[in-house]
Amino acid sequence: MPENIPPPDADAQLPPTRLMIVLGVAISLMHIWFNVVTVLSSLWQNSLHFAGFALMAVLVYPLRKNSTLMWRALDLLVGLLAAGSALFLIAREDAIYARGVHMAHSEWVAAIILILCALELTRRVAGWFIPVLILIALSYVGWWGGLISGVFKFAGLSFETILFRSVYGDDALFGTIAGISSTYVFMFILFGAFLLRSGAGEFVIDLARAVAGRMVGGPGLVAVMASGLMGTISGSAVANTASTGVITIPLMKRAGFPSKFAAGVEAAASTGGQLMPPIMGAGAFVMATYTQISYNTIVMVSILPAILYFAAVGFFVRIEAKRSHVDALDNEEVSALEVFKKGGIVFLLPIAVLIGLLIYGFTPTYAAGLSILAVIVASWFSPNRMGPRAIIEAMAMGARNMVMTAILLCAVGLIVNVISTAGVGNTFSLMINQWAGHSLVIAIALIALASLVLGMGLPVTAAYIVLGTLSAPALYALISDGLLVHALVSGQIPEAAKAIFMIASPEHLAVIGHPMTSAAAQAIVDAVPVDMASMVREAVISTHDLTFALLSAHLIIFWLSQDSNVTPPVALAAFTAAAIAGTKPMETGFQSWKLAKGLYVIPLLFAYTPFIGGSWAGDFEIFFFAFFGLYAFAAGLEGFMETRLGWPLRLLTLACAGALLWPSPWWVHVAGLLVLSWLFMRSFRTSRREELVAA
């Protein structure tokens, strides 16, 4: 990721800094205007969004670090060309349609300039990977797609058609993803900037210290808790690591945690920021748009899984604390009541307003706008009152924090547009189905591998968008076909659905509606033609179950997309933590990857249990056993509970983890919990004896 290092000359830095503030405030006010006050057409709104952040991007990511006046002028020219060509083309939309969707020479030139500027801005904010991927995608539909053979052969589009669809397509530069960026994502990043400027970040860390500071492994638990709460503000793993890590990593090191472990904890905990409701980075908004499932539903079903993730990291912290003899933070006592009196209202009131408005049915953008006002009002009941200067700084900070995300989400639209135009997504999904057979585990492993490869060059949200477009249909088909097999096995087939089977699988009609073996049911599902599979699922499976099968597929992909934050060779959050801790980046990356194993374990619950879309009682039952299962998993992986575990007990602990996590009859879960309890008590007593001997 390119760094924006300001020039050493302070006087030379002042004009662009002032310009950034003015431009940032203007961009924030513009977004508040068209998200809360008025309604614009999506093309105009998204093009204004891109134009504003194109101008901001050339200031935040200059072509040269120590730029002279000439280089600054060149940067400004790139920004003006990008913004001007975007607005010019949207203004010419009606004229292009009036000519029968033919572009004039000036429009050709503007479109070429726009795409080249988008490539350059993307290169500046995220490196070469995405621009190269865009060029490969555009050349595929225009040239080399026709030269290859096989399922990915594509006849090709004219240059004019490529330019037109890249600008005006539903999934293009100013399409659906840009719309998500200009509405939900920006408004919530702006809300987070106001919260941070109001002092909510200090409150989060102080509250975490008050609650967890005196526990066993307190500093590590403070990092976990603070990062979870900060996730409600920023939703960015790297931002979480940078903001909380400068406090928590030194605390962990001072208390006795190994430096590498301290950095890994902060990176793994901060990665959970994008899994933590209510904001969840940009993921929840993208998911809501793709699946047409309400944002509120996505947030509600994500609460328990997010708690499980942070609990899993916390278990590793406790185990390491016992191993490294870390007991508490220090002798300092921090009262939770004092923390709440000092600044709790600044954090709690705006979050409560946001959640309340969402529950009552307000749109996320409108709710975010009113919650920003709640931040300002709440700040006046705290020592850190927000006046005009603070409000201006918060708006400028929000725009500055959005630059990379805005440019990337608009640019990724060019790739998604090619995927949808050429039908690559459907082909890729069929390939996953073929490679995985009927195994969800293999499909999830393939998607995890693909997410790691994409994560080497794409940020998390962009990786989720591309991977979701390519593989979500395959995963959804496997999950829903599992429901279909279950219905056939039980014989619970509606009479109306039998008419569909008469067409889709007439040779099996006689046995449909009667109990059968899983193998026989799977054979019937396999016999259904691909073009009729959706019709059969909708006839047999309830709308509720299909909806949550789709949501489960997207949540699996979204969770797996987070792994690039903590998985070498590209582990941005881990590398940020390593810089703070003074540890080797790759070693820290492997440490954070180990601590973030919940990213791989919890999606299996989405795939194989009704954790998503089940009853509340069922969800809490799964949560309860999974909570202890994750502890058993961490202890078995580390070979340590309250004291060291020998290999036989270690394997028994991992067996308990399997019994508690895998979908099984209730008595298997209970048996696993009882054995785990015995193991813990045995380890606890051994630990006490060792402490007495050492004393």
XYZ file of C-alpha atoms in Angstrom:
695
model
C 0.000 0.000 0.000
C 1.547 3.338 -0.980
C 2.403 5.724 1.814
C 1.557 9.386 1.793
C 4.577 11.004 3.404
C 4.234 14.795 3.460
C 7.134 16.909 2.219
C 9.646 17.999 4.849
C 9.220 21.666 4.020
C 6.551 22.822 6.486
C 5.783 26.007 4.588
C 5.362 24.086 1.365
C 2.973 21.747 3.132
C 0.547 24.440 4.348
C -1.308 25.234 1.079
C -2.213 21.597 0.258
C -3.203 21.040 3.892
C -5.586 23.983 3.797
C -6.867 22.809 0.428
C -7.449 19.309 1.810
C -9.498 20.737 4.679
C -11.601 22.934 2.400
C -12.102 20.144 -0.133
C -12.813 17.584 2.598
C -15.487 19.782 4.167
C -17.029 20.469 0.744
C -17.127 16.735 -0.063
C -18.693 15.907 3.307
C -21.345 18.625 2.955
C -22.112 17.470 -0.587
C -22.656 13.891 0.588
C -24.819 14.984 3.513
C -26.859 17.083 1.073
C -27.656 14.319 -1.410
C -27.981 11.561 1.225
C -30.140 13.345 3.782
C -31.624 16.487 2.226
C -32.383 15.783 -1.437
C -32.517 12.960 -4.005
C -30.281 12.823 -7.084
C -30.182 10.302 -9.893
C -27.707 7.540 -9.096
C -25.427 8.428 -12.028
C -25.148 12.062 -10.970
C -24.650 11.176 -7.322
C -21.984 8.579 -8.055
C -20.149 10.750 -10.562
C -20.065 13.653 -8.074
C -18.788 11.196 -5.475
C -15.993 10.022 -7.777
C -15.143 13.556 -8.916
C -14.786 14.846 -5.365
C -12.568 12.005 -4.255
C -10.492 12.143 -7.449
C -9.553 15.705 -6.481
C -8.909 14.605 -2.900
C -6.852 11.572 -3.958
C -4.257 13.588 -5.887
C -3.663 15.701 -2.777
C -3.491 12.822 -0.322
C -1.501 10.531 -2.664
C 0.756 12.836 -4.700
C 2.798 11.469 -7.569
C 6.006 12.349 -5.733
C 6.568 12.543 -2.002
C 8.804 15.615 -2.029
C 6.816 17.388 -4.694
C 7.737 20.706 -6.226
C 5.212 23.191 -7.572
C 5.403 21.587 -11.037
C 4.593 18.118 -9.711
C 1.756 19.490 -7.600
C 0.365 21.181 -10.701
C 0.541 17.828 -12.531
C -1.272 16.136 -9.650
C -3.967 18.789 -9.737
C -4.290 18.380 -13.510
C -4.897 14.620 -13.104
C -7.567 15.314 -10.484
C -9.268 17.960 -12.631
C -9.207 15.715 -15.715
C -10.750 12.836 -13.734
C -13.444 15.019 -12.163
C -14.166 16.992 -15.315
C -14.445 13.970 -17.614
C -16.750 12.214 -15.131
C -19.168 15.139 -14.892
C -18.980 15.840 -18.639
C -19.939 12.267 -19.553
C -22.889 12.146 -17.160
C -24.114 15.465 -18.559
C -23.919 13.952 -22.079
C -25.923 10.817 -21.238
C -29.195 11.990 -22.838
C -27.393 13.146 -25.977
C -25.713 9.733 -26.373
C -29.053 7.920 -26.078
C -30.625 10.396 -28.514
C -28.029 9.348 -31.102
C -28.927 5.677 -30.655
C -26.233 4.961 -28.081
C -23.410 6.325 -30.199
C -20.676 8.455 -28.697
C -19.266 11.599 -30.307
C -15.504 12.121 -30.585
C -15.414 14.386 -27.531
C -17.227 11.724 -25.523
C -14.772 9.054 -26.687
C -11.873 11.232 -25.548
C -13.544 11.988 -22.210
C -14.281 8.290 -21.569
C -10.694 7.279 -22.340
C -9.356 10.033 -20.076
C -11.766 8.990 -17.326
C -10.699 5.333 -17.379
C -6.987 6.210 -17.557
C -7.363 8.610 -14.622
C -9.297 5.978 -12.661
C -6.460 3.504 -13.282
C -3.842 6.031 -12.166
C -5.735 7.010 -9.011
C -6.260 3.346 -8.155
C -2.549 2.715 -8.627
C -1.765 5.545 -6.239
C -4.059 4.420 -3.435
C -3.571 0.634 -3.680
C -0.641 -0.227 -5.939
C -0.484 -1.927 -9.342
C -2.564 -5.040 -8.755
C -6.053 -3.616 -9.288
C -5.177 -1.448 -12.344
C -3.565 -4.467 -14.006
C -6.623 -6.566 -13.147
C -8.886 -3.900 -14.688
C -6.808 -3.820 -17.891
C -6.912 -7.616 -18.124
C -10.692 -7.569 -17.624
C -11.352 -4.834 -20.203
C -9.045 -6.419 -22.779
C -10.753 -9.789 -22.168
C -14.164 -8.544 -23.347
C -12.606 -6.556 -26.165
C -9.860 -8.765 -27.511
C -8.307 -11.896 -26.025
C -11.575 -13.438 -24.796
C -12.263 -14.372 -28.411
C -8.840 -15.949 -28.884
C -9.179 -18.582 -26.169
C -11.223 -21.774 -26.213
C -13.358 -23.442 -23.599
C -15.978 -22.166 -21.184
C -14.397 -18.719 -20.836
C -14.415 -17.928 -24.563
C -16.135 -14.582 -25.221
C -16.975 -13.199 -28.654
C -15.917 -9.662 -27.781
C -17.363 -6.145 -27.724
C -16.533 -3.087 -29.801
C -14.331 -0.402 -28.266
C -17.264 2.024 -28.167
C -19.458 -0.526 -26.358
C -16.731 -1.152 -23.775
C -16.374 2.577 -23.119
C -20.126 3.083 -22.880
C -20.713 0.140 -20.526
C -17.706 1.088 -18.388
C -19.273 4.482 -17.664
C -23.041 3.935 -17.820
C -23.421 0.223 -16.961
C -25.350 -0.848 -13.893
C -22.218 -2.425 -12.388
C -19.659 -0.045 -13.884
C -17.579 2.901 -12.677
C -20.666 4.813 -11.521
C -22.821 1.760 -10.929
C -24.121 -0.197 -7.970
C -20.860 -0.454 -6.034
C -20.124 3.249 -6.462
C -23.653 3.859 -5.171
C -22.861 1.857 -2.035
C -19.696 3.915 -1.597
C -21.432 7.280 -2.053
C -24.248 6.471 0.372
C -23.843 3.935 3.164
C -20.082 3.678 3.307
C -19.307 7.391 3.255
C -22.011 8.331 5.756
C -20.826 5.729 8.261
C -17.157 6.635 7.835
C -18.151 10.263 8.425
C -20.111 9.166 11.506
C -17.009 7.343 12.743
C -14.862 10.438 12.166
C -17.259 12.527 14.276
C -17.174 9.895 17.030
C -13.381 9.839 17.042
C -13.154 13.638 17.059
C -15.599 13.799 19.973
C -13.298 11.665 22.124
C -15.135 8.350 21.821
C -11.895 6.538 21.004
C -10.402 7.431 24.400
C -13.611 6.303 26.084
C -13.444 2.921 24.335
C -9.903 2.231 25.547
C -10.615 3.523 29.071
C -13.750 1.362 29.303
C -11.841 -1.705 28.130
C -9.186 -1.071 30.783
C -11.847 -0.643 33.462
C -13.618 -3.886 32.546
C -10.739 -6.163 31.570
C -7.593 -4.553 32.931
C -7.554 -6.488 36.222
C -8.374 -9.891 34.722
C -5.857 -12.599 33.940
C -4.091 -11.396 30.816
C -5.735 -7.994 31.249
C -3.695 -6.022 28.671
C -4.488 -8.547 25.934
C -8.163 -8.592 26.852
C -8.144 -4.780 26.779
C -6.847 -4.973 23.200
C -9.569 -7.445 22.247
C -12.369 -5.472 23.857
C -11.152 -2.064 22.676
C -10.771 -3.290 19.099
C -14.271 -4.769 19.160
C -15.764 -1.482 20.348
C -13.623 0.515 17.923
C -15.045 -1.674 15.169
C -18.382 0.022 15.746
C -16.640 3.283 14.827
C -14.136 2.634 12.048
C -14.793 -0.843 10.636
C -11.207 -0.933 9.362
C -8.628 -3.452 10.576
C -5.625 -1.270 9.764
C -7.234 1.842 11.288
C -8.146 -0.142 14.417
C -4.622 -1.478 14.730
C -3.049 1.940 14.307
C -5.405 3.720 16.722
C -5.666 1.219 19.587
C -2.362 -0.571 19.026
C -0.211 2.392 20.037
C -1.749 2.036 23.518
C -2.484 -1.683 23.888
C 0.706 -3.161 22.411
C 3.053 -1.328 24.836
C 0.697 -2.282 27.706
C 0.850 -5.951 26.729
C 4.627 -5.874 26.395
C 5.019 -4.153 29.758
C 2.828 -6.753 31.442
C 4.984 -9.614 30.155
C 3.416 -10.760 26.890
C 5.979 -11.574 24.162
C 6.235 -8.697 21.687
C 5.321 -10.862 18.715
C 2.238 -12.163 20.510
C 1.179 -8.660 21.590
C 1.301 -7.420 17.995
C -0.537 -10.520 16.772
C -3.327 -10.031 19.316
C -3.880 -6.432 18.250
C -3.949 -7.359 14.553
C -6.281 -10.328 15.067
C -8.614 -8.356 17.349
C -8.653 -5.366 14.986
C -9.561 -7.646 12.089
C -12.806 -8.318 13.934
C -13.709 -4.641 13.502
C -15.231 -5.366 10.092
C -17.233 -8.233 11.582
C -18.605 -6.143 14.445
C -22.114 -4.677 14.127
C -23.542 -2.170 13.615
C -21.159 -0.791 10.948
C -19.092 -3.802 9.797
C -16.975 -1.667 7.488
C -18.603 -1.528 4.074
C -19.435 -5.234 4.079
C -22.967 -5.112 5.477
C -23.998 -2.448 2.967
C -22.521 -4.283 -0.008
C -24.148 -7.493 1.205
C -27.537 -5.828 1.634
C -27.384 -4.479 -1.917
C -26.257 -7.775 -3.463
C -28.659 -10.045 -1.594
C -31.599 -7.635 -1.246
C -31.730 -8.683 2.430
C -32.278 -5.788 4.801
C -29.281 -4.206 6.481
C -30.983 -4.645 9.862
C -31.269 -8.397 9.321
C -27.606 -8.712 8.371
C -26.531 -6.757 11.443
C -28.756 -8.738 13.814
C -27.546 -12.161 12.671
C -23.914 -10.963 12.832
C -23.916 -10.109 16.555
C -23.415 -13.596 17.994
C -20.786 -14.668 15.401
C -18.812 -11.457 16.094
C -18.872 -12.168 19.830
C -17.607 -15.685 19.131
C -14.726 -14.301 17.062
C -13.577 -11.925 19.789
C -14.050 -14.657 22.400
C -11.754 -16.940 20.361
C -9.009 -14.278 20.334
C -9.592 -13.707 24.058
C -9.118 -17.429 24.750
C -5.692 -17.343 23.094
C -4.861 -14.299 25.240
C -5.809 -16.053 28.482
C -3.853 -19.171 27.551
C -0.730 -17.141 26.731
C -1.203 -15.094 29.922
C -1.152 -18.268 32.014
C 1.863 -19.552 30.109
C 3.764 -16.246 30.386
C 2.545 -15.560 33.970
C 0.752 -12.343 33.056
C -1.881 -11.611 35.686
C -3.072 -8.019 35.437
C -2.431 -4.735 33.701
C -0.643 -2.926 36.540
C -1.454 -1.472 39.946
C -3.620 1.246 38.436
C -7.315 0.996 39.259
C -9.722 2.336 36.615
C -13.360 2.669 37.644
C -15.946 1.886 34.975
C -18.322 4.376 36.617
C -15.733 7.143 36.373
C -15.120 6.265 32.721
C -18.840 6.513 31.952
C -19.115 9.824 33.785
C -16.132 11.190 31.919
C -17.182 10.405 28.350
C -19.608 7.522 28.093
C -22.478 9.564 26.729
C -20.380 10.647 23.723
C -20.121 7.024 22.625
C -23.340 5.477 23.914
C -25.919 8.106 22.912
C -24.988 8.302 19.181
C -24.720 4.491 18.932
C -28.112 4.146 20.660
C -29.634 6.730 18.292
C -28.176 4.900 15.286
C -29.448 1.484 16.359
C -32.851 2.897 17.344
C -33.338 4.631 13.996
C -32.345 1.488 12.098
C -34.757 -0.631 14.141
C -37.563 1.842 13.491
C -37.035 1.514 9.735
C -35.078 4.623 8.786
C -32.636 4.165 5.923
C -28.998 3.637 7.003
C -27.893 6.890 5.346
C -30.590 8.949 7.073
C -29.874 7.198 10.376
C -26.168 7.970 10.028
C -26.926 11.640 9.286
C -29.071 12.031 12.405
C -26.508 10.089 14.452
C -23.848 12.620 13.439
C -26.051 15.330 14.949
C -26.375 13.130 18.057
C -22.567 13.035 18.347
C -22.394 16.832 18.312
C -25.189 17.146 20.896
C -23.693 14.422 23.136
C -20.274 16.079 23.067
C -21.727 19.090 24.892
C -22.382 16.857 27.885
C -18.684 15.907 28.036
C -15.414 17.807 28.525
C -14.688 17.572 24.772
C -17.383 19.851 23.346
C -17.562 20.039 19.562
C -17.693 23.579 18.270
C -17.426 24.836 14.656
C -13.684 24.090 14.481
C -14.118 20.505 15.707
C -17.019 19.924 13.299
C -14.907 21.169 10.383
C -12.028 18.918 11.456
C -14.368 15.916 11.715
C -15.775 16.504 8.219
C -12.265 16.879 6.791
C -11.146 13.716 8.638
C -14.129 11.753 7.332
C -13.396 12.709 3.730
C -9.680 11.994 4.180
C -10.417 8.557 5.647
C -12.706 7.736 2.712
C -10.295 8.475 -0.152
C -8.899 4.985 -0.651
C -12.260 3.259 -0.193
C -14.070 5.605 -2.598
C -11.528 5.253 -5.400
C -11.299 1.479 -4.987
C -15.033 0.822 -4.862
C -15.611 2.889 -8.001
C -12.705 1.253 -9.842
C -13.687 -2.302 -8.838
C -16.970 -1.629 -10.630
C -15.038 -1.911 -13.917
C -14.064 -5.496 -13.009
C -17.539 -6.446 -11.770
C -19.032 -4.988 -14.962
C -16.882 -7.340 -17.064
C -17.776 -10.310 -14.853
C -21.501 -9.661 -15.286
C -21.235 -8.790 -19.000
C -19.268 -11.914 -19.929
C -21.062 -14.254 -17.506
C -17.750 -15.189 -15.870
C -19.411 -15.392 -12.455
C -21.825 -18.152 -13.480
C -19.062 -20.114 -15.189
C -16.774 -19.798 -12.181
C -19.587 -20.923 -9.867
C -20.225 -24.005 -11.988
C -16.507 -24.822 -11.832
C -16.525 -24.571 -8.026
C -19.544 -26.874 -7.911
C -17.778 -29.354 -10.151
C -14.477 -29.293 -8.232
C -16.155 -29.469 -4.816
C -18.592 -32.211 -5.754
C -21.168 -32.089 -2.978
C -18.705 -31.067 -0.281
C -19.252 -27.698 1.360
C -15.899 -28.030 3.136
C -14.021 -28.338 -0.165
C -15.983 -25.413 -1.645
C -15.216 -23.251 1.387
C -11.536 -24.260 1.218
C -11.401 -23.266 -2.473
C -13.043 -19.920 -1.714
C -10.658 -19.354 1.222
C -7.700 -19.969 -1.087
C -9.131 -17.615 -3.714
C -9.761 -14.939 -1.073
C -6.174 -15.157 0.102
C -4.870 -14.765 -3.452
C -7.196 -11.828 -4.127
C -6.287 -10.341 -0.747
C -2.673 -10.020 -1.881
C -3.724 -7.127 -4.093
C -7.246 -6.133 -3.089
C -8.449 -4.594 0.178
C -10.996 -6.615 2.121
C -14.164 -4.963 0.785
C -12.995 -5.106 -2.817
C -11.946 -8.749 -2.392
C -15.380 -9.577 -0.992
C -17.106 -7.859 -3.933
C -15.090 -9.732 -6.553
C -15.203 -13.064 -4.719
C -18.908 -12.708 -3.930
C -19.678 -12.012 -7.582
C -17.694 -15.072 -8.654
C -18.453 -17.677 -6.002
C -21.570 -16.736 -4.006
C -23.927 -18.454 -6.501
C -21.986 -21.724 -6.143
C -21.956 -21.613 -2.357
C -25.633 -20.678 -2.231
C -26.462 -23.598 -4.533
C -24.558 -26.066 -2.336
C -26.208 -24.827 0.874
C -29.712 -24.756 -0.597
C -29.212 -28.159 -2.258
C -28.334 -29.491 1.190
C -31.720 -28.220 2.397
C -33.340 -29.827 -0.639
C -31.688 -33.187 0.109
C -32.910 -32.969 3.712
C -36.473 -32.310 2.527
C -36.344 -35.281 0.142
C -34.912 -37.582 2.837
C -37.728 -36.674 5.230
C -40.357 -36.955 2.484
C -41.617 -33.425 3.248
C -42.311 -32.355 -0.320
C -45.308 -30.067 -1.010
C -47.831 -31.447 -3.478
C -47.370 -28.407 -5.712
C -43.643 -29.178 -5.956
C -44.265 -32.654 -7.382
C -45.450 -31.061 -10.608
C -42.044 -29.385 -10.923
C -40.286 -32.719 -10.367
C -42.485 -34.227 -13.094
C -40.653 -31.955 -15.513
C -37.253 -31.729 -13.842
C -36.770 -35.378 -12.824
C -39.654 -37.541 -14.106
C -37.818 -40.851 -13.589
C -37.794 -40.269 -9.806
C -41.371 -39.039 -9.459
C -42.641 -42.284 -7.913
C -40.366 -42.040 -4.848
C -40.627 -38.291 -4.266
C -42.685 -37.538 -1.192
C -41.611 -40.721 0.609
C -38.711 -41.053 3.076
C -35.443 -42.146 1.418
C -31.721 -42.380 2.011
C -29.399 -39.393 1.639
C -27.698 -41.034 -1.345
C -31.027 -41.482 -3.145
C -32.015 -37.879 -2.396
C -28.668 -36.597 -3.657
C -29.120 -38.592 -6.886
C -32.476 -36.884 -7.465
C -30.951 -33.435 -6.860
C -28.074 -34.236 -9.253
C -30.583 -35.285 -11.935
C -32.278 -31.871 -11.937
C -31.116 -29.810 -14.957
C -29.049 -26.733 -14.052
C -31.537 -24.328 -15.647
C -34.359 -25.774 -13.505
C -32.477 -26.013 -10.197
C -33.635 -22.622 -8.968
C -37.259 -23.419 -9.778
C -37.083 -26.720 -7.858
C -35.488 -25.076 -4.806
C -38.136 -22.360 -4.697
C -40.927 -24.955 -4.960
C -39.627 -27.174 -2.136
C -37.732 -24.872 0.264
C -39.414 -22.017 2.122
C -38.594 -18.429 1.192
C -37.210 -17.902 4.700
C -34.757 -20.793 4.396
C -33.636 -19.764 0.904
C -33.089 -16.178 2.060
C -30.863 -17.254 4.895
C -29.057 -19.795 2.710
C -28.114 -16.858 0.475
C -27.102 -14.756 3.481
C -25.035 -17.642 4.883
C -23.167 -17.931 1.578
C -22.337 -14.220 1.548
C -21.341 -14.154 5.216
C -18.982 -17.093 4.658
C -17.310 -15.254 1.789
C -17.198 -11.989 3.744
C -15.574 -13.640 6.755
C -13.036 -15.470 4.605
C -12.213 -12.203 2.828
C -10.877 -10.810 6.113
C -7.959 -13.243 6.146
C -5.704 -11.006 4.057
C -5.460 -8.675 7.084
C -3.674 -11.320 9.132
C -2.348 -13.951 6.705
C 1.177 -13.786 5.249
C 2.501 -12.908 2.764
C 0.060 -9.964 2.766
C -1.113 -9.103 6.272
C -1.685 -5.357 6.426
C -3.060 -5.252 9.971
C -0.291 -7.555 11.227
C 2.394 -5.479 9.518
C 0.953 -2.309 11.066
C 1.056 -3.964 14.494
C 4.619 -5.177 13.861
C 5.735 -1.616 13.147
C 4.307 -0.518 16.516
C 5.733 -3.494 18.441
C 9.119 -3.450 16.718
C 8.814 -7.087 15.637
C 9.490 -8.858 12.349
C 6.476 -8.418 10.018
C 6.297 -12.005 8.721
C 6.622 -13.571 12.175
C 3.921 -11.241 13.455
C 1.780 -12.185 10.467
C 1.972 -15.888 11.311
C 1.171 -15.112 14.941
C -1.905 -13.078 14.024
C -2.993 -15.775 11.541
C -2.945 -18.343 14.350
C -4.931 -16.073 16.675
C -7.542 -15.298 14.008
C -8.525 -18.926 13.410
C -12.141 -17.953 14.126
C -12.226 -16.579 10.575
C -12.132 -20.186 9.341
C -13.987 -22.037 12.104
C -17.065 -19.826 12.524
C -18.007 -19.846 8.792
C -18.378 -23.621 9.123
C -21.188 -22.925 11.596
C -22.861 -20.775 8.916
C -22.571 -23.624 6.429
C -23.529 -26.636 8.532
C -25.839 -25.338 11.269
C -28.926 -23.072 11.383
C -26.826 -20.411 13.152
C -27.990 -17.964 10.483
C -31.752 -17.806 10.172
C -32.685 -20.286 12.894
C -34.818 -19.633 15.937
C -33.405 -17.479 18.716
C -33.383 -20.473 21.064
C -31.505 -22.536 18.484
C -29.063 -19.724 17.768
C -28.208 -19.323 21.462
C -27.785 -23.075 21.834
C -25.302 -23.132 18.955
C -23.598 -20.039 20.388
C -23.325 -21.584 23.862
C -21.662 -24.809 22.756
C -19.525 -23.057 20.110
C -18.229 -20.655 22.782
C -16.736 -23.524 24.767
C -15.784 -25.338 21.570
C -13.603 -22.405 20.528
C -11.881 -22.472 23.914
C -11.199 -26.184 23.469
C -9.911 -25.500 19.950
C -7.538 -22.763 21.185
C -6.310 -24.890 24.102
C -5.771 -27.934 21.900
C -3.954 -25.859 19.290
C -1.689 -24.261 21.918
C -1.289 -27.404 24.060
C -2.037 -25.355 27.146
C -4.977 -24.582 29.456
C -4.105 -23.494 32.985
C -0.923 -25.508 32.550
C 0.753 -27.490 29.770
C -1.196 -30.344 28.167
C 0.536 -33.555 27.146
C -0.238 -34.968 23.712
C -2.966 -37.408 24.878
C -4.843 -34.642 26.726
C -4.196 -32.246 23.865
C -5.824 -34.630 21.389
C -8.706 -35.195 23.803
C -9.178 -31.418 24.018
C -9.341 -31.141 20.226
C -11.879 -33.981 20.222
C -13.978 -31.945 22.664
C -13.726 -28.997 20.281
C -15.055 -31.161 17.462
C -17.909 -32.467 19.618
C -18.914 -28.942 20.618
C -18.534 -27.235 17.229
C -19.710 -29.859 14.730
C -23.500 -30.259 14.202
C -24.359 -33.258 16.365
C -27.143 -34.481 18.657
C -27.447 -32.507 21.905
C -26.023 -35.317 23.986
C -22.778 -35.227 21.979
C -22.417 -31.502 22.773
C -23.157 -32.128 26.456
C -20.637 -34.979 26.582
C -17.990 -32.765 24.966
C -18.697 -29.998 27.479
C -18.466 -32.388 30.444
C -15.127 -33.802 29.263
C -13.816 -30.281 28.621
C -14.895 -29.237 32.140
C -13.000 -32.211 33.597
C -9.906 -31.314 31.574
C -10.070 -27.691 32.722
C -10.486 -28.597 36.405
C -7.631 -31.093 36.135
C -5.428 -28.437 34.518
C -6.505 -25.855 37.114
C -5.605 -28.116 40.044
C -2.259 -28.958 38.459
C -1.571 -25.265 37.976
C -2.350 -24.514 41.644
C 0.004 -27.263 42.779
C 2.775 -25.890 40.542
C 2.250 -22.406 41.971
C 2.461 -23.732 45.558
C 5.665 -25.629 44.770
C 7.159 -22.535 43.107
C 6.209 -20.411 46.147
